[in-house]
CSV table of C-alpha atoms in Angstrom, one decimal:
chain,number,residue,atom,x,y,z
A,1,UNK,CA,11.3,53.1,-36.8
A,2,UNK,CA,10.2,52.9,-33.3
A,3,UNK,CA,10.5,56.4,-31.6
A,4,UNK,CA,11.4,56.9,-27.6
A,5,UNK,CA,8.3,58.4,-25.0
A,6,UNK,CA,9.6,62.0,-23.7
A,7,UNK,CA,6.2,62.1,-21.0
A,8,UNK,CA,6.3,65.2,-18.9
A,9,UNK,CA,3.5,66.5,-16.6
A,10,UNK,CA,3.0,69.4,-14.2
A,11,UNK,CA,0.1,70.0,-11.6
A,12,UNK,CA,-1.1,73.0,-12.5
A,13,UNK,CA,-0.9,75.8,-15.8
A,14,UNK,CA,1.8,78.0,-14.0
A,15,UNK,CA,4.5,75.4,-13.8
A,16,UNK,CA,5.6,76.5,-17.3
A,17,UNK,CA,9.2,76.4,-16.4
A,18,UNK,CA,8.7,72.7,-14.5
A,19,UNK,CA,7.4,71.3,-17.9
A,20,UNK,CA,10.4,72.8,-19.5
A,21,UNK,CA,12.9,71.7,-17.1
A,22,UNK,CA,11.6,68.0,-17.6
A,23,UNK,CA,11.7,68.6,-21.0
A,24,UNK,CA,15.2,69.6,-20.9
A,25,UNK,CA,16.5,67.2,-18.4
A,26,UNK,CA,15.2,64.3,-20.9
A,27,UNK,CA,16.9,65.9,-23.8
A,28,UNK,CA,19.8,65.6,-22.2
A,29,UNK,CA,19.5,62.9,-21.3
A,30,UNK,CA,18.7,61.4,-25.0
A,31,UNK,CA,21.8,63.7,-26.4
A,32,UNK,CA,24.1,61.6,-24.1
A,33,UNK,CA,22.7,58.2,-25.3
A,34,UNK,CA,22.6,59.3,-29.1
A,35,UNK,CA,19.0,59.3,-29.3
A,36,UNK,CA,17.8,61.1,-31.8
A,37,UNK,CA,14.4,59.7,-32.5
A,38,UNK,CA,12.2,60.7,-29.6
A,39,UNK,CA,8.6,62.4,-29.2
A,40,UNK,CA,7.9,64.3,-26.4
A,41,UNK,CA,4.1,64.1,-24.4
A,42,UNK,CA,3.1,67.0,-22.3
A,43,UNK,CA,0.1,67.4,-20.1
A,44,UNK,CA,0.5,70.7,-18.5
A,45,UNK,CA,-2.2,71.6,-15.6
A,46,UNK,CA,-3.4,68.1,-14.9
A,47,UNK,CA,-2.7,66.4,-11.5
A,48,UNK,CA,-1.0,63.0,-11.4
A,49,UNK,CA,-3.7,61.6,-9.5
A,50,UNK,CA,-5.6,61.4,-12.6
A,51,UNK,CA,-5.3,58.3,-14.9
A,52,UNK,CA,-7.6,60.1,-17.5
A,53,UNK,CA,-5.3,62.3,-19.6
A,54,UNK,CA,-4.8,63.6,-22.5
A,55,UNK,CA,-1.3,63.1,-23.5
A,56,UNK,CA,-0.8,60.0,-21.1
A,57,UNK,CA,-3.7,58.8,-22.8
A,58,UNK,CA,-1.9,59.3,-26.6
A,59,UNK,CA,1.2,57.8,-25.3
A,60,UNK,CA,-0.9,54.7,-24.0
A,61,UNK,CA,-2.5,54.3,-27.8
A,62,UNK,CA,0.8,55.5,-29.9
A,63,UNK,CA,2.1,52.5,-27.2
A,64,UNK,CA,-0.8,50.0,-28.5
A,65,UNK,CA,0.1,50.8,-31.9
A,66,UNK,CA,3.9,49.7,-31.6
A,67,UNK,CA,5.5,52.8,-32.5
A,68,UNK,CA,7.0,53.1,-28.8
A,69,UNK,CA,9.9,51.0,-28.0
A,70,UNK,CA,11.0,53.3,-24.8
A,71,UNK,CA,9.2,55.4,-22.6
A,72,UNK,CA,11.4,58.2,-20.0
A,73,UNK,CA,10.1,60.5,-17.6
A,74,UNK,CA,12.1,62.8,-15.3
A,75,UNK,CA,10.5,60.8,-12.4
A,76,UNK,CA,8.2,58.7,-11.0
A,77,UNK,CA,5.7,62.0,-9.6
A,78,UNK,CA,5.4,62.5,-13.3
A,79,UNK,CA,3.5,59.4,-14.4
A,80,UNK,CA,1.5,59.1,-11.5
A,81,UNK,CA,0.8,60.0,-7.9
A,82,UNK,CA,-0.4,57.3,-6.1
A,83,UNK,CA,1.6,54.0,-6.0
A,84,UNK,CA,-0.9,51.6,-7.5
A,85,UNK,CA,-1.9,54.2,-10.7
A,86,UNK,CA,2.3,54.1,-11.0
A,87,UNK,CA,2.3,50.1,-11.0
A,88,UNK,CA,-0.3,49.6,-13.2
A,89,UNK,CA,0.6,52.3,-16.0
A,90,UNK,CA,4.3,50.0,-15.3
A,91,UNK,CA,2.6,46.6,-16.0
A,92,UNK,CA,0.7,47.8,-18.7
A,93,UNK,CA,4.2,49.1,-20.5
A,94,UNK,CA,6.1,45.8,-19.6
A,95,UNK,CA,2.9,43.9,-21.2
A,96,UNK,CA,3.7,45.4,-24.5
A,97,UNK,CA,7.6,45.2,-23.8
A,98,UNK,CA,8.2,48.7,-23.9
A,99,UNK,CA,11.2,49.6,-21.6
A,100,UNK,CA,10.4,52.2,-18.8
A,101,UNK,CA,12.9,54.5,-18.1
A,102,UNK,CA,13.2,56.9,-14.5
A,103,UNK,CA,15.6,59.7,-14.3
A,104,UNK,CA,15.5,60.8,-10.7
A,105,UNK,CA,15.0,57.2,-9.3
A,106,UNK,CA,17.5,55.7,-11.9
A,107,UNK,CA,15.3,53.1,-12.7
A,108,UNK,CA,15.6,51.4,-15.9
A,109,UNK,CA,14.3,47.9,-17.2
A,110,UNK,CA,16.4,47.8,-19.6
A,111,UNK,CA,19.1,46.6,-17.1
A,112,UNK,CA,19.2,44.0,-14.5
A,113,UNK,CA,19.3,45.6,-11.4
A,114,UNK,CA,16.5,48.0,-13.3
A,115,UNK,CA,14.0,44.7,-13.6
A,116,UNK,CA,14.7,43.7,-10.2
A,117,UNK,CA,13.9,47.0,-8.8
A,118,UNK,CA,10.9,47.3,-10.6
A,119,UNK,CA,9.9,43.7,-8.9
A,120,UNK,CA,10.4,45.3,-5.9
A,121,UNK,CA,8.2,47.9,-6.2
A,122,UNK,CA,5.5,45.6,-7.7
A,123,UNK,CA,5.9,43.7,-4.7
A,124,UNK,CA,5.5,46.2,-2.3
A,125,UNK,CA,2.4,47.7,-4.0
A,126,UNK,CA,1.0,44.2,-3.9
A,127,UNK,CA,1.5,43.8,-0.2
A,128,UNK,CA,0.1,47.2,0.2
A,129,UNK,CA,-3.0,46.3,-1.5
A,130,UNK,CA,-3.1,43.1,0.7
A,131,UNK,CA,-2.8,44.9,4.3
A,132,UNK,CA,-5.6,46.8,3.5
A,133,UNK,CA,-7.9,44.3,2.4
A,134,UNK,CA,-7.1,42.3,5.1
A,135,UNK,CA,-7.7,45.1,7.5
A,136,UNK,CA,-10.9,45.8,5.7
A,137,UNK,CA,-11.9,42.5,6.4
A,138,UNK,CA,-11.1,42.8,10.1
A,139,UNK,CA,-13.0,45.9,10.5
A,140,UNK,CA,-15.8,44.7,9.0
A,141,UNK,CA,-15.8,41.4,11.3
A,142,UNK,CA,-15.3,43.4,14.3
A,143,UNK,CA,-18.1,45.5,13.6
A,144,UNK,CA,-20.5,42.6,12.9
A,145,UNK,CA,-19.2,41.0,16.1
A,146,UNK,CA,-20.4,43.8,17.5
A,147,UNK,CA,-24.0,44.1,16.4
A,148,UNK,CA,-23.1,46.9,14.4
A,149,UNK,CA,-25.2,47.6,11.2
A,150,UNK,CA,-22.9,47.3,7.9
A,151,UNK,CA,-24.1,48.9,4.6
A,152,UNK,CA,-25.8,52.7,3.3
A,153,UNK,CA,-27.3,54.4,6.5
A,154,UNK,CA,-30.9,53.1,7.5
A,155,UNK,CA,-33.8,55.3,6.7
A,156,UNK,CA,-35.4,56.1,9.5
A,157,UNK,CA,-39.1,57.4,9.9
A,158,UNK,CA,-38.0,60.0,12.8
A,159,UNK,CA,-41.8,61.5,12.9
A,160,UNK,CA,-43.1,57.6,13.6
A,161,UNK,CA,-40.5,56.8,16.2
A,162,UNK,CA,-40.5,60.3,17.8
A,163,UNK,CA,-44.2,60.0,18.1
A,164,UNK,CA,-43.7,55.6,19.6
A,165,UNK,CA,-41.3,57.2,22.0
A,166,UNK,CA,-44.4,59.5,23.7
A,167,UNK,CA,-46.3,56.5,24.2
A,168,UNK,CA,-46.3,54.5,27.5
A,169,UNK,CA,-44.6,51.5,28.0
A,170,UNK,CA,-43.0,51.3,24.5
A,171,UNK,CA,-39.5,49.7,24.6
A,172,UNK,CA,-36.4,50.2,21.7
A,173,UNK,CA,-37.7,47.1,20.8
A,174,UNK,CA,-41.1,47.7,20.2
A,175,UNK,CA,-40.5,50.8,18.5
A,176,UNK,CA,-37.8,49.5,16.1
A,177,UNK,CA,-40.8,46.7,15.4
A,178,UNK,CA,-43.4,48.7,14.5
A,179,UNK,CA,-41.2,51.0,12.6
A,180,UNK,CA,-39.2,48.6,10.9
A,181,UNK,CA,-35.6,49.7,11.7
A,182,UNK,CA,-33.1,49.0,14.2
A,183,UNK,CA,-33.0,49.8,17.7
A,184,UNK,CA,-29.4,51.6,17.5
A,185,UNK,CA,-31.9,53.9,15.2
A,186,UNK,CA,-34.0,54.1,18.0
A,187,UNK,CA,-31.5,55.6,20.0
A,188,UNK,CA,-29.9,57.8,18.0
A,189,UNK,CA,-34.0,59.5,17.8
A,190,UNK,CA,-34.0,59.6,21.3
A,191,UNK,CA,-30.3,61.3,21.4
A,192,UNK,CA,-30.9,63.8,18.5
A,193,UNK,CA,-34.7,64.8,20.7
A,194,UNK,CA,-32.6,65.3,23.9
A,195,UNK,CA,-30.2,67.4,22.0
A,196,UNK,CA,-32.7,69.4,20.2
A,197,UNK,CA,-34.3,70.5,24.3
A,198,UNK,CA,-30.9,70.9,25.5
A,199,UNK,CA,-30.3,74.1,22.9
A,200,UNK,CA,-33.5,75.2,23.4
A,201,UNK,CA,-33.4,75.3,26.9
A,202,UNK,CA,-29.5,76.5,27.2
């Protein structure tokens, strides 16, 4: 017989009595809808921003194995932090046609309006997802519009350019050239040497 998902979570070691009122707040709950067949998962001290844990992780497997037909949580802080960790622990339940049950949020797939909310907030995440991609993209186009270098930081022989910059007639250009980086590298050389005599002398 399939068995019902009891997961419960708190941040930290000392929130003994927040695992235990999750714990009884989903009793409860299974008391008042005649379930008697339930196992409960507790990871206490481990933050929700963490996909990697121990009883999430047996839930995911005992989930695999098909002896889950139900998983409840007190709410949606519980099985994850962030929004896209949430959705995609969601998914991966609704892949395997378990039912995902949220106290606080009264969400529930196993109803109508409880599968249409849960679109909602798969929608939402997605368009999340795509603003910042697409901003990404724009920053990254602005930048290049500008001339401005993309990628890791440049390594920059300072000792080289430092010692270019002493010589007459040497440009950014010509410096950059001979020491094979860019002249907004040059610069920042010639900043960071300015700054360097201004504590001295101040």
């Amino acid at each position: 017989m399939k068995t019902v998902a009891l997961y419960t979570r708190t941040s930290t070691s000392y929130q003994d009595k927040g695992l235990e009122s999750q714990i009884l707040a989903l009793e409860t709950f299974c008391n008042e809808n005649s379930i008697t067949n339930y196992k409960i998962y507790k990871d206490s001290g481990i933050s929700g921003t963490k996909a990697d844990r121990p009883a999430l992780n047996q839930l995911k497997d005992d989930c695999k194995n098909g002896i889950v037909k139900s998983v409840v949580v007190y709410s949606f802080s519980r099985m994850g932090r962030s929004t896209r960790h949430l959705i995609d622990t969601l998914h991966f339940f609704e892949e395997l046609q378990i039912d995902f049950i949220s106290l606080s949020e009264k969400l529930d797939t196993t109803t109508a309006m409880g599968k249409c909310l849960f679109s909602i907030i798969s929608s939402i995440s997605q368009m999340e997802r795509d603003i910042i991609s697409e901003r990404v993209k724009i920053g990254l186009l602005n930048a290049k519009s500008k001339g401005k270098r993309l990628g890791p930081p440049e390594k920059v022989n300072k000792e080289l350019v430092q010692e270019l910059i002493k010589q007459p007639n040497m440009s950014y250009s010509k410096i950059a050239a001979l020491a094979k980086c860019s002249k907004s590298s040059v610069a920042r050389v010639v900043r960071a040497n300015k700054n360097e005599k201004n504590d001295i002398y101040s």
